[in-house]
Coordinates of C-alpha atoms in Angstrom, one line a residue:
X1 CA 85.0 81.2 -5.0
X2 CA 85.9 77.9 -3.9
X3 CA 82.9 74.7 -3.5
X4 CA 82.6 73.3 -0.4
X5 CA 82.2 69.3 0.0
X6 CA 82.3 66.8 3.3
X7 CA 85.6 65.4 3.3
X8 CA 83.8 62.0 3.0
X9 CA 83.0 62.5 -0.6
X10 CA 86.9 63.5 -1.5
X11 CA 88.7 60.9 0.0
X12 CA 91.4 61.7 -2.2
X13 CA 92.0 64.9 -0.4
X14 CA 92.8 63.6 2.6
X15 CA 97.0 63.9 2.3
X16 CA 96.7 67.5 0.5
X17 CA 94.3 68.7 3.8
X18 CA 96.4 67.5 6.9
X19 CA 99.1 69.2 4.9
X20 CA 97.2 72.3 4.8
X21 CA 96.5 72.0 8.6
X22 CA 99.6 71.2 9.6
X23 CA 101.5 74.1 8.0
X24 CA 98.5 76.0 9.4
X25 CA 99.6 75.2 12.7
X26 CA 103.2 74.9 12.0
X27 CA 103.7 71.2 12.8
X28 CA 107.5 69.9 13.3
X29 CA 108.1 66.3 12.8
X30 CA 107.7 64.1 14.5
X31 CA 104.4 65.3 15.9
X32 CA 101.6 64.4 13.4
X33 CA 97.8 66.2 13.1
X34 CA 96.1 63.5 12.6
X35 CA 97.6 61.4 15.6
X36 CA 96.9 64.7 18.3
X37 CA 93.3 65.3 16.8
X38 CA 92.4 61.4 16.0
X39 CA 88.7 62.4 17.2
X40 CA 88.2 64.9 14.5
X41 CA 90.2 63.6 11.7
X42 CA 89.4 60.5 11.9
X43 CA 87.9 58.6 8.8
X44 CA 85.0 57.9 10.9
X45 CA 84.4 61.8 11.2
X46 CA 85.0 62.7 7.6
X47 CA 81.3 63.9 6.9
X48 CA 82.3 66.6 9.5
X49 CA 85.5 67.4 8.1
X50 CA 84.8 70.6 5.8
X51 CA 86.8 71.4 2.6
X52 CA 86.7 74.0 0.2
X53 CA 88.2 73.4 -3.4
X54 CA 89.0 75.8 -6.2
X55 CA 88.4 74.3 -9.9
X56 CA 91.3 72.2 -9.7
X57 CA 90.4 70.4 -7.1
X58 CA 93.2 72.2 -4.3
X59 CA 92.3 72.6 -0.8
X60 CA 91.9 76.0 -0.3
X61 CA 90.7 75.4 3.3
X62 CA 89.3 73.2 6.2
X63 CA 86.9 73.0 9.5
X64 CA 86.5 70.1 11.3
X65 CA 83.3 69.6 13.6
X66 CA 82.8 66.9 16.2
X67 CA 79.6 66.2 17.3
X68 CA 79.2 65.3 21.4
X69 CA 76.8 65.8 24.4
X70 CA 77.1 67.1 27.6
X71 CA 74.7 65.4 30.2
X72 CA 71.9 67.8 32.3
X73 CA 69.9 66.0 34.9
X74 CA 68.4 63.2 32.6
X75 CA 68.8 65.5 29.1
X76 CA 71.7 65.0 26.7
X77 CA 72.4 68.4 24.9
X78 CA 74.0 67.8 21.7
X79 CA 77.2 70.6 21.0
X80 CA 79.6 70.9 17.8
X81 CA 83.5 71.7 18.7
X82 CA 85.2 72.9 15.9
X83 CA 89.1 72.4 14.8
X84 CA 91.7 71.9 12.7
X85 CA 90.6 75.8 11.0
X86 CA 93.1 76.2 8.3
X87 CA 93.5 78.5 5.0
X88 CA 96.1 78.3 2.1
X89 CA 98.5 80.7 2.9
X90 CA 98.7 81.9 -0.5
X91 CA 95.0 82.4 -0.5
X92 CA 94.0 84.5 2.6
X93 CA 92.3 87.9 2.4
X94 CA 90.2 86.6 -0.5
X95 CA 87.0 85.5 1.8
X96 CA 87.5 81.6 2.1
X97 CA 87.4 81.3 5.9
X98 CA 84.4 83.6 6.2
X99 CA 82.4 81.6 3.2
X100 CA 83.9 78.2 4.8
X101 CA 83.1 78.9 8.8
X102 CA 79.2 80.3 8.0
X103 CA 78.4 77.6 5.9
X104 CA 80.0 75.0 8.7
X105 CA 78.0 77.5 11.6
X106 CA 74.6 77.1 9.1
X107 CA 74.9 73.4 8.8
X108 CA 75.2 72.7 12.6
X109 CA 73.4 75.6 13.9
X110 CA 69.7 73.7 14.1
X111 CA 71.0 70.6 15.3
X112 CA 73.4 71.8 18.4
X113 CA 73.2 74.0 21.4
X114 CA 76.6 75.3 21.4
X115 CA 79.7 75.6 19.4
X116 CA 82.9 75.4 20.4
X117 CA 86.8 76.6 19.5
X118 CA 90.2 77.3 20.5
X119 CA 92.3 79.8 19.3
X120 CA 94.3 82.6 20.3
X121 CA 92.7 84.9 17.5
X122 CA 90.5 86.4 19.6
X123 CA 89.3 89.6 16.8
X124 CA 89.1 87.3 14.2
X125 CA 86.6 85.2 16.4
X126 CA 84.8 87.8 18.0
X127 CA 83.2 89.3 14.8
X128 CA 81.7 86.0 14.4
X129 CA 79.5 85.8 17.4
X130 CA 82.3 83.9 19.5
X131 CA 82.9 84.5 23.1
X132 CA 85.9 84.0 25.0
X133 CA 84.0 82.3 28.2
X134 CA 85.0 79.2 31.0
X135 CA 87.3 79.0 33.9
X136 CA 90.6 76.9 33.5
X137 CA 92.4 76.8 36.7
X138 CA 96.5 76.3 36.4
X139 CA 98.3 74.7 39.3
X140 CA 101.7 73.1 39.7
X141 CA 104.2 72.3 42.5
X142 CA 107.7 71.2 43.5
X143 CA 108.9 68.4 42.5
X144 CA 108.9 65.0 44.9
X145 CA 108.7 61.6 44.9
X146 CA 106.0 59.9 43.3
X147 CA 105.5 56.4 41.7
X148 CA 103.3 56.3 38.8
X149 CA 104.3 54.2 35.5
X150 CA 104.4 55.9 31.8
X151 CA 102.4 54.4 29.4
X152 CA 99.9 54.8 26.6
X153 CA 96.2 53.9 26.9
X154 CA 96.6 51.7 23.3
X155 CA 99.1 49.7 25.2
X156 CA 96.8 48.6 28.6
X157 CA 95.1 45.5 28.5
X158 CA 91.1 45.7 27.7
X159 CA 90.9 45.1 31.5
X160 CA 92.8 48.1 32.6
X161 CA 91.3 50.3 29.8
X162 CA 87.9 49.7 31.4
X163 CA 89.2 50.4 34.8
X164 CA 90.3 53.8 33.2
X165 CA 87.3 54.3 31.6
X166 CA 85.5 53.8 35.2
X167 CA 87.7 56.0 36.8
X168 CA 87.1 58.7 34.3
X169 CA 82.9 58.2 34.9
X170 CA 83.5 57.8 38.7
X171 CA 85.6 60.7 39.5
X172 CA 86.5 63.2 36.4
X173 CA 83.2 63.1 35.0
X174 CA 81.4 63.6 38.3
X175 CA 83.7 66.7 39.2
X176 CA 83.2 68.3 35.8
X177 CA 80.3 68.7 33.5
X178 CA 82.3 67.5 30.6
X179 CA 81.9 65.0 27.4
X180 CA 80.1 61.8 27.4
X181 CA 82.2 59.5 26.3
X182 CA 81.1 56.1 24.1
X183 CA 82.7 53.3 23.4
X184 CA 83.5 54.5 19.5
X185 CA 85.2 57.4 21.2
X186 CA 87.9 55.7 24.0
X187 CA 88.4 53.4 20.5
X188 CA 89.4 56.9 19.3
X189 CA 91.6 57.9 22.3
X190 CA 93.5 54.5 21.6
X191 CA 94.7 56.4 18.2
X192 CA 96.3 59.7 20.3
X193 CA 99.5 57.4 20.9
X194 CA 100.9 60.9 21.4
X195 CA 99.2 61.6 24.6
X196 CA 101.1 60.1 27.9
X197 CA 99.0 57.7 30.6
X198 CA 100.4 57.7 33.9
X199 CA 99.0 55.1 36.5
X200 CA 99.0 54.2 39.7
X201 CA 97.5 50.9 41.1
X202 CA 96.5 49.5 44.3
X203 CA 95.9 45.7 44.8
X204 CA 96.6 45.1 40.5
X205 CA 94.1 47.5 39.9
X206 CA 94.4 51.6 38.5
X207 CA 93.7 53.3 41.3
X208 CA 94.8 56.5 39.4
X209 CA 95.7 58.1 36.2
X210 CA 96.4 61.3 34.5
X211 CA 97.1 62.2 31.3
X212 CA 100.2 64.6 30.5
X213 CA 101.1 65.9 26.8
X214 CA 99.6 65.5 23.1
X215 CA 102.8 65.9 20.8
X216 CA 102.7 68.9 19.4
X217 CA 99.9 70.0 21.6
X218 CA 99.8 70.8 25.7
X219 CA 103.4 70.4 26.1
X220 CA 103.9 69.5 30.1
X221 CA 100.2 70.0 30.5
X222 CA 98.1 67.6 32.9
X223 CA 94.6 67.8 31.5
X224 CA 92.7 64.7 32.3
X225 CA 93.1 62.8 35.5
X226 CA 90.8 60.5 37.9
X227 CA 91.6 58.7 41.1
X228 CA 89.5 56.7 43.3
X229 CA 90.6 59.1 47.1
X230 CA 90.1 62.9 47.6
X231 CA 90.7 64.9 43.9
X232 CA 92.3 67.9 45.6
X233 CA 95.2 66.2 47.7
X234 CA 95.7 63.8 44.1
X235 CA 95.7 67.3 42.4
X236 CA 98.9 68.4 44.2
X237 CA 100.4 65.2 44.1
X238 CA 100.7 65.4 40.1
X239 CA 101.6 69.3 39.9
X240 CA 104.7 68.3 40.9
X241 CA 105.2 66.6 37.3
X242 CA 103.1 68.9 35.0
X243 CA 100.7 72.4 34.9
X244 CA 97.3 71.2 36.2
X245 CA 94.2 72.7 34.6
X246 CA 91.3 72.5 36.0
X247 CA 88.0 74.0 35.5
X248 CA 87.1 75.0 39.6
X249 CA 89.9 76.1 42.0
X250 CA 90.2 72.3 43.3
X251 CA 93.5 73.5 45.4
X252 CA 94.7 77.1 45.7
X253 CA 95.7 78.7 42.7
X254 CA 95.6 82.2 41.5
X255 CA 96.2 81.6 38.2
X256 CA 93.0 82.0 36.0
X257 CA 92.3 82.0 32.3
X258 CA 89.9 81.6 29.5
X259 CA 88.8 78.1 28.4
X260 CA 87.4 78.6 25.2
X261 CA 85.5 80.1 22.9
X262 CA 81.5 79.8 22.6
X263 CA 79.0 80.9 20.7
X264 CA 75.1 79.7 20.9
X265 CA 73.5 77.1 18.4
X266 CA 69.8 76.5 18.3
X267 CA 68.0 78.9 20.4
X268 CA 65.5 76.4 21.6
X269 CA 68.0 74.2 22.8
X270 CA 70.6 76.7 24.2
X271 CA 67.6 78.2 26.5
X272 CA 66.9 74.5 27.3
X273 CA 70.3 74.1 28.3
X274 CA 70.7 77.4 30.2
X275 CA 67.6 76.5 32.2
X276 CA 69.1 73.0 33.2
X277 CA 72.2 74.2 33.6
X278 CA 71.1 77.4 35.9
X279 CA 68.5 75.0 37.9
X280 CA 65.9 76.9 36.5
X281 CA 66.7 80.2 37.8
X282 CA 67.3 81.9 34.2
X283 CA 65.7 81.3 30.9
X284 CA 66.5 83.3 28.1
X285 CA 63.8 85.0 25.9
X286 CA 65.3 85.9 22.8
X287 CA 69.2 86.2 21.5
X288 CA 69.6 89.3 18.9
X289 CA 72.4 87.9 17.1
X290 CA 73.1 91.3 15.1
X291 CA 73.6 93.2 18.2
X292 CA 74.8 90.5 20.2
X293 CA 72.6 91.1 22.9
X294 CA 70.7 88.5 25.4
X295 CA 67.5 88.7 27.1
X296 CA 66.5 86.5 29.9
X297 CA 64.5 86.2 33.0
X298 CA 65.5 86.1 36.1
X299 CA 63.6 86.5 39.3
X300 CA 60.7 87.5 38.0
X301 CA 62.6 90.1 35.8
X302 CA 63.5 90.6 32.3
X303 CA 67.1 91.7 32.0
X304 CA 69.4 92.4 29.0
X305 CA 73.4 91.6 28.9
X306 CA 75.7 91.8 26.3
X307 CA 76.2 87.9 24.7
X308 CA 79.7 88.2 26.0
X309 CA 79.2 89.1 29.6
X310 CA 76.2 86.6 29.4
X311 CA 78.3 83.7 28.7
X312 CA 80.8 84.5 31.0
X313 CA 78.1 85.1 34.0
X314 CA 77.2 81.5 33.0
X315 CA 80.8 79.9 32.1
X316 CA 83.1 82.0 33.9
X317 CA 84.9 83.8 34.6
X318 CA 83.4 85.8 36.8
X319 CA 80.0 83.4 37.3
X320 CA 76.4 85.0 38.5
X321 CA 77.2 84.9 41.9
X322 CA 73.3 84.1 43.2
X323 CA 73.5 81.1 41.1
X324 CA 74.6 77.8 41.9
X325 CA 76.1 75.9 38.8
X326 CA 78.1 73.0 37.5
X327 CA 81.5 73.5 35.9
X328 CA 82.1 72.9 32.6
X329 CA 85.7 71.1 31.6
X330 CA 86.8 69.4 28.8
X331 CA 89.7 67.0 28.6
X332 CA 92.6 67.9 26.1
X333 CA 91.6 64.5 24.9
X334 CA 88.7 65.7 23.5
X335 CA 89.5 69.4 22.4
X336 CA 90.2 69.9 18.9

């Protein structure tokens, strides 16, 4: 069995584990890993970048975490995304990516409320306490005239990067529950040359912006956008150029799917979370991992759910209907 190490102290593995993940994921050129994921293979994010060596010092495989918080009334709640989940080809079925992934879940657990994932492996996932959960919203339109200018956020000026940055605060962030962002991470965003900006400005300044593509990944997909008038007539303005997701029916759409996968960290701080997050109307009394099983109260009752339908009741789809809550939707900026 393979030794597991922080990428930070085997520098010289870099190359040989983008490699890895990019044949993982099938990568064509010109797209690049390490341009679409900047945020979690970044240098400044090795410590979180998990490898596993055999004796000679080959990558046998990878996880990448990237530590954020999501904002609750005047509580950050800290939560670990993880990406970039790769295994040598030649050396699947011999227990690498079960050893790899519970030592990356037993390093985080105590220090995060919730992990996160994409993937479309959902049996694989499933038998590792992860939970397809969260509404994304799809919605797109016939083309018309519009005027926005292409561009990439590295090439604005400082000026109209903070006017971005403002409009993101003032209008994504306040229609989602979604990632607080610093200034390390829009330093980060500046890297993902492959994503496309579009603008739009009123007297000089950006009045609007989405952002549409990331290479390789969300081909034609509009998954961040912010504008300073109504969201939902913006919304149908830009579903004439791209698939809108959102994370709450902002215009009429049928189309509804899963957002990702989730599984709880720290029990203290996920019933923290859940009580913020619920308004105080549920708080969870104990999570029997083996069974997968929650148990909560809620008006004055004690009720059990599966972890599944739990998550979902809070996430979506298909939300506790008594209960008002915030939607939770993260930018493809910042998935991994």
């Amino acid at each position: 069995m393979g030794k597991i190490f922080p990428l930070s102290e085997k520098p010289s593995c870099f190359e040989a584990t983008v490699k890895l993940i990019e044949k993982s994921f099938h990568y064509k050129r010109p797209n690049s890993f390490e341009i679409d994921f900047a945020p979690l293979i970044d240098k400044s994010n090795h410590k979180n970048c998990f490898i596993m060596l055999d004796e000679n010092e080959n990558v046998l495989a990878h996880i990448g975490a990237k530590d954020q918080f999501l904002t609750l009334g005047n509580k950050q709640f800290p939560i670990t995304m993880l990406g970039g989940i790769a295994v040598d080809e030649a050396r699947r079925g011999e227990g690498h990516f079960q050893t790899l992934l519970q030592d990356v879940l037993a390093e985080k657990r105590s220090d995060t409320t919730l992990f996160l994932l994409w993937s479309d492996l959902e049996k694989l996932y499933n038998k590792f306490g992860f939970h397809l959960c969260g509404n994304q919203f799809e919605y797109s339109s016939e083309r018309k005239d519009t005027h926005f200018i292409k561009t990439k956020y590295k090439h604005l000026s400082e000026l109209e990067q903070k006017e971005i940055q403002t409009l993101y605060k003032e209008s994504f962030a306040k229609t989602y529950l979604t990632l607080n962002r610093k200034e390390e991470d829009w330093k980060l965003i500046e890297k993902i040359s492959s994503a496309d900006l579009f603008i739009k400005k009123h007297n000089g300044r950006i009045s609007h912006y989405y952002f549409m593509n990331k290479g390789q990944d969300l081909p034609e997909i509009i998954y961040e956008y912010g504008t300073k008038e109504e969201m939902s007539p913006f919304l149908k303005e830009i579903g004439s150029y791209g698939k809108v997701w959102m994370g709450k029916p902002l215009v009429d759409t049928e189309s509804l799917q899963y957002q990702f996968f989730m599984t709880p960290g720290d029990l203290r701080l996920f019933t923290e979370f859940t009580l913020a997050f619920t308004d105080n109307k549920v708080s969870i009394r104990n999570i029997n991992v083996m069974k997968q099983e929650v148990y909560f109260d809620y008006n004055e009752e004690l009720l059990g759910l599966d972890l599944d339908e739990f998550l979902r009741g809070l996430f979506g789809p298909g939300t506790f209907e008594e209960i008002e809550m915030p939607a939770i939707f993260l930018s493809g900026l910042d998935s991994i």
